[in-house]
Amino acid sequence: MISEVVVSEQVIEGVVMGSIVQVVTGVEKNIGFIVRRILPSAKIRMVGPFVFFDHMGPASFLKDTTEGDVRPHPHIGLATVTFLFSGAMVHRDHLGHVQRITPGDVNWMSSGRGIVHSERIPEDIRQQQQAVQGLQMWVALPQDQEADAPGFWHYPASVIPVIQAAGYTIQLLAGSAFGKTSPVATHSPTLYAVGTIRAGQSLILDATYSERAVYTVKGNIALNGTTLHQGELGVLAAEDGIVLYAEEDSTFMLLGGEPLGQRYVWWNFVSTDKETIEHAKLAWENDDTSLFPPIAGEVERIPLP
């Protein structure tokens, strides 16, 4: 997906209440369809390695159109992580990967020094008017991996660990938590999980990672008594034993990890170095195929802003 133009560095401001140090309310953006943009925000730029977070949909797309398709575009210095609740998408990249993404799967694409990809709505999803809803995340790459070769990995829902207890179910998409470890390979210590919880139930969040946040996808939850409404991200204090309580049937996500330090973000480019971003801008504008090769079968591209 495509970020707004912004240069970011990590800023965490004061304590809001109890175990939540900051609350971020997503802002709706139209990128050909409506998404709720959570990160980066004016209040906080990163949580662990997570530098970008869009909640897309639920949205249905017109039949016999390309509405909702994201045409070929470039990335550097990050890994995209795509997770769907409903519908499907098709990923294509210049490395030759063509992958349908379905609910519960984890799609992990590392841009390294440069990659080009597209994300399109499958024809059957469009014709059947199935709603597409999911989460698109970017994690920054460690500085010593920013210039690595790009890569792509797909993990079907069947290999993702599931934690089930009375009243809640959690899919552990990346990292280690709740006594299990995800097979998804990350570039730095990273936590990413999605869960559903029934009204009146609770679970304990331990401080395994330095930075953590909870996002309410649907419903309302409370964290040590402070309510987090639908569409809000609560950045947690670094303490053990935070109680997540469902005020109603809810869907939530947990993200975090170890901080990587300042990152600059411009459009689809992330780097520790502004000059690297300037080089990528010129390469895309000038159709430099040595850095950004074409995708087989694609004839469109999104121009530089």
mmCIF file with all atom_site columns, N, CA, C and O in Angstrom, residues 111-129:
data_model
loop_
_atom_site.group_PDB
_atom_site.id
_atom_site.type_symbol
_atom_site.label_atom_id
_atom_site.label_alt_id
_atom_site.label_comp_id
_atom_site.label_asym_id
_atom_site.label_entity_id
_atom_site.label_seq_id
_atom_site.pdbx_PDB_ins_code
_atom_site.Cartn_x
_atom_site.Cartn_y
_atom_site.Cartn_z
_atom_site.occupancy
_atom_site.B_iso_or_equiv
_atom_site.pdbx_formal_charge
_atom_site.auth_seq_id
_atom_site.auth_comp_id
_atom_site.auth_asym_id
_atom_site.auth_atom_id
_atom_site.pdbx_PDB_model_num
ATOM 1  N N  . SER A 1 111 ? 11.754  -5.622  1.084   1.00 0.00 ? 111 SER A N  1
ATOM 2  C CA . SER A 1 111 ? 12.192  -4.837  -0.073  1.00 0.00 ? 111 SER A CA 1
ATOM 3  C C  . SER A 1 111 ? 13.707  -4.777  -0.188  1.00 0.00 ? 111 SER A C  1
ATOM 4  O O  . SER A 1 111 ? 14.251  -4.654  -1.286  1.00 0.00 ? 111 SER A O  1
ATOM 5  N N  . GLY A 1 112 ? 14.404  -4.835  0.958   1.00 0.00 ? 112 GLY A N  1
ATOM 6  C CA . GLY A 1 112 ? 15.844  -4.638  0.904   1.00 0.00 ? 112 GLY A CA 1
ATOM 7  C C  . GLY A 1 112 ? 16.162  -3.342  0.184   1.00 0.00 ? 112 GLY A C  1
ATOM 8  O O  . GLY A 1 112 ? 15.555  -2.307  0.418   1.00 0.00 ? 112 GLY A O  1
ATOM 9  N N  . ARG A 1 113 ? 17.122  -3.422  -0.749  1.00 0.00 ? 113 ARG A N  1
ATOM 10 C CA . ARG A 1 113 ? 17.533  -2.215  -1.478  1.00 0.00 ? 113 ARG A CA 1
ATOM 11 C C  . ARG A 1 113 ? 16.527  -1.771  -2.521  1.00 0.00 ? 113 ARG A C  1
ATOM 12 O O  . ARG A 1 113 ? 16.589  -0.638  -2.992  1.00 0.00 ? 113 ARG A O  1
ATOM 13 N N  . GLY A 1 114 ? 15.589  -2.668  -2.902  1.00 0.00 ? 114 GLY A N  1
ATOM 14 C CA . GLY A 1 114 ? 14.581  -2.242  -3.865  1.00 0.00 ? 114 GLY A CA 1
ATOM 15 C C  . GLY A 1 114 ? 13.733  -3.376  -4.389  1.00 0.00 ? 114 GLY A C  1
ATOM 16 O O  . GLY A 1 114 ? 14.261  -4.428  -4.767  1.00 0.00 ? 114 GLY A O  1
ATOM 17 N N  . ILE A 1 115 ? 12.424  -3.180  -4.403  1.00 0.00 ? 115 ILE A N  1
ATOM 18 C CA . ILE A 1 115 ? 11.496  -4.150  -4.971  1.00 0.00 ? 115 ILE A CA 1
ATOM 19 C C  . ILE A 1 115 ? 10.320  -3.400  -5.578  1.00 0.00 ? 115 ILE A C  1
ATOM 20 O O  . ILE A 1 115 ? 10.016  -2.269  -5.180  1.00 0.00 ? 115 ILE A O  1
ATOM 21 N N  . VAL A 1 116 ? 9.670   -4.017  -6.550  1.00 0.00 ? 116 VAL A N  1
ATOM 22 C CA . VAL A 1 116 ? 8.455   -3.482  -7.155  1.00 0.00 ? 116 VAL A CA 1
ATOM 23 C C  . VAL A 1 116 ? 7.373   -4.544  -7.025  1.00 0.00 ? 116 VAL A C  1
ATOM 24 O O  . VAL A 1 116 ? 7.613   -5.719  -7.327  1.00 0.00 ? 116 VAL A O  1
ATOM 25 N N  . HIS A 1 117 ? 6.182   -4.127  -6.579  1.00 0.00 ? 117 HIS A N  1
ATOM 26 C CA . HIS A 1 117 ? 5.085   -5.099  -6.482  1.00 0.00 ? 117 HIS A CA 1
ATOM 27 C C  . HIS A 1 117 ? 3.759   -4.420  -6.749  1.00 0.00 ? 117 HIS A C  1
ATOM 28 O O  . HIS A 1 117 ? 3.651   -3.201  -6.753  1.00 0.00 ? 117 HIS A O  1
ATOM 29 N N  . SER A 1 118 ? 2.742   -5.240  -6.985  1.00 0.00 ? 118 SER A N  1
ATOM 30 C CA . SER A 1 118 ? 1.368   -4.771  -7.130  1.00 0.00 ? 118 SER A CA 1
ATOM 31 C C  . SER A 1 118 ? 0.479   -5.611  -6.247  1.00 0.00 ? 118 SER A C  1
ATOM 32 O O  . SER A 1 118 ? 0.841   -6.735  -5.857  1.00 0.00 ? 118 SER A O  1
ATOM 33 N N  . GLU A 1 119 ? -0.693  -5.070  -5.917  1.00 0.00 ? 119 GLU A N  1
ATOM 34 C CA . GLU A 1 119 ? -1.692  -5.777  -5.110  1.00 0.00 ? 119 GLU A CA 1
ATOM 35 C C  . GLU A 1 119 ? -3.043  -5.546  -5.767  1.00 0.00 ? 119 GLU A C  1
ATOM 36 O O  . GLU A 1 119 ? -3.504  -4.400  -5.840  1.00 0.00 ? 119 GLU A O  1
ATOM 37 N N  . ARG A 1 120 ? -3.668  -6.617  -6.226  1.00 0.00 ? 120 ARG A N  1
ATOM 38 C CA . ARG A 1 120 ? -4.906  -6.476  -6.988  1.00 0.00 ? 120 ARG A CA 1
ATOM 39 C C  . ARG A 1 120 ? -6.010  -7.344  -6.392  1.00 0.00 ? 120 ARG A C  1
ATOM 40 O O  . ARG A 1 120 ? -5.744  -8.361  -5.744  1.00 0.00 ? 120 ARG A O  1
ATOM 41 N N  . ILE A 1 121 ? -7.242  -6.918  -6.646  1.00 0.00 ? 121 ILE A N  1
ATOM 42 C CA . ILE A 1 121 ? -8.406  -7.650  -6.183  1.00 0.00 ? 121 ILE A CA 1
ATOM 43 C C  . ILE A 1 121 ? -8.684  -8.784  -7.166  1.00 0.00 ? 121 ILE A C  1
ATOM 44 O O  . ILE A 1 121 ? -8.851  -8.535  -8.365  1.00 0.00 ? 121 ILE A O  1
ATOM 45 N N  . PRO A 1 122 ? -8.750  -10.047 -6.724  1.00 0.00 ? 122 PRO A N  1
ATOM 46 C CA . PRO A 1 122 ? -9.029  -11.155 -7.641  1.00 0.00 ? 122 PRO A CA 1
ATOM 47 C C  . PRO A 1 122 ? -10.412 -11.001 -8.285  1.00 0.00 ? 122 PRO A C  1
ATOM 48 O O  . PRO A 1 122 ? -11.350 -10.480 -7.670  1.00 0.00 ? 122 PRO A O  1
ATOM 49 N N  . GLU A 1 123 ? -10.521 -11.475 -9.505  1.00 0.00 ? 123 GLU A N  1
ATOM 50 C CA . GLU A 1 123 ? -11.756 -11.299 -10.258 1.00 0.00 ? 123 GLU A CA 1
ATOM 51 C C  . GLU A 1 123 ? -12.939 -11.974 -9.572  1.00 0.00 ? 123 GLU A C  1
ATOM 52 O O  . GLU A 1 123 ? -14.056 -11.445 -9.578  1.00 0.00 ? 123 GLU A O  1
ATOM 53 N N  . ASP A 1 124 ? -12.733 -13.150 -8.978  1.00 0.00 ? 124 ASP A N  1
ATOM 54 C CA . ASP A 1 124 ? -13.855 -13.828 -8.334  1.00 0.00 ? 124 ASP A CA 1
ATOM 55 C C  . ASP A 1 124 ? -14.365 -13.058 -7.115  1.00 0.00 ? 124 ASP A C  1
ATOM 56 O O  . ASP A 1 124 ? -15.577 -12.989 -6.863  1.00 0.00 ? 124 ASP A O  1
ATOM 57 N N  . ILE A 1 125 ? -13.456 -12.430 -6.376  1.00 0.00 ? 125 ILE A N  1
ATOM 58 C CA . ILE A 1 125 ? -13.848 -11.620 -5.213  1.00 0.00 ? 125 ILE A CA 1
ATOM 59 C C  . ILE A 1 125 ? -14.650 -10.409 -5.673  1.00 0.00 ? 125 ILE A C  1
ATOM 60 O O  . ILE A 1 125 ? -15.684 -10.048 -5.081  1.00 0.00 ? 125 ILE A O  1
ATOM 61 N N  . ARG A 1 126 ? -14.198 -9.802  -6.752  1.00 0.00 ? 126 ARG A N  1
ATOM 62 C CA . ARG A 1 126 ? -14.887 -8.631  -7.298  1.00 0.00 ? 126 ARG A CA 1
ATOM 63 C C  . ARG A 1 126 ? -16.276 -9.009  -7.818  1.00 0.00 ? 126 ARG A C  1
ATOM 64 O O  . ARG A 1 126 ? -17.262 -8.333  -7.539  1.00 0.00 ? 126 ARG A O  1
ATOM 65 N N  . GLN A 1 127 ? -16.363 -10.085 -8.582  1.00 0.00 ? 127 GLN A N  1
ATOM 66 C CA . GLN A 1 127 ? -17.636 -10.469 -9.181  1.00 0.00 ? 127 GLN A CA 1
ATOM 67 C C  . GLN A 1 127 ? -18.647 -10.916 -8.126  1.00 0.00 ? 127 GLN A C  1
ATOM 68 O O  . GLN A 1 127 ? -19.851 -10.673 -8.269  1.00 0.00 ? 127 GLN A O  1
ATOM 69 N N  . GLN A 1 128 ? -18.170 -11.549 -7.062  1.00 0.00 ? 128 GLN A N  1
ATOM 70 C CA . GLN A 1 128 ? -19.066 -12.015 -6.007  1.00 0.00 ? 128 GLN A CA 1
ATOM 71 C C  . GLN A 1 128 ? -19.355 -10.936 -4.963  1.00 0.00 ? 128 GLN A C  1
ATOM 72 O O  . GLN A 1 128 ? -20.117 -11.168 -4.023  1.00 0.00 ? 128 GLN A O  1
ATOM 73 N N  . GLN A 1 129 ? -18.732 -9.762  -5.144  1.00 0.00 ? 129 GLN A N  1
ATOM 74 C CA . GLN A 1 129 ? -18.927 -8.641  -4.230  1.00 0.00 ? 129 GLN A CA 1
ATOM 75 C C  . GLN A 1 129 ? -18.574 -8.994  -2.788  1.00 0.00 ? 129 GLN A C  1
ATOM 76 O O  . GLN A 1 129 ? -19.244 -8.568  -1.845  1.00 0.00 ? 129 GLN A O  1
#
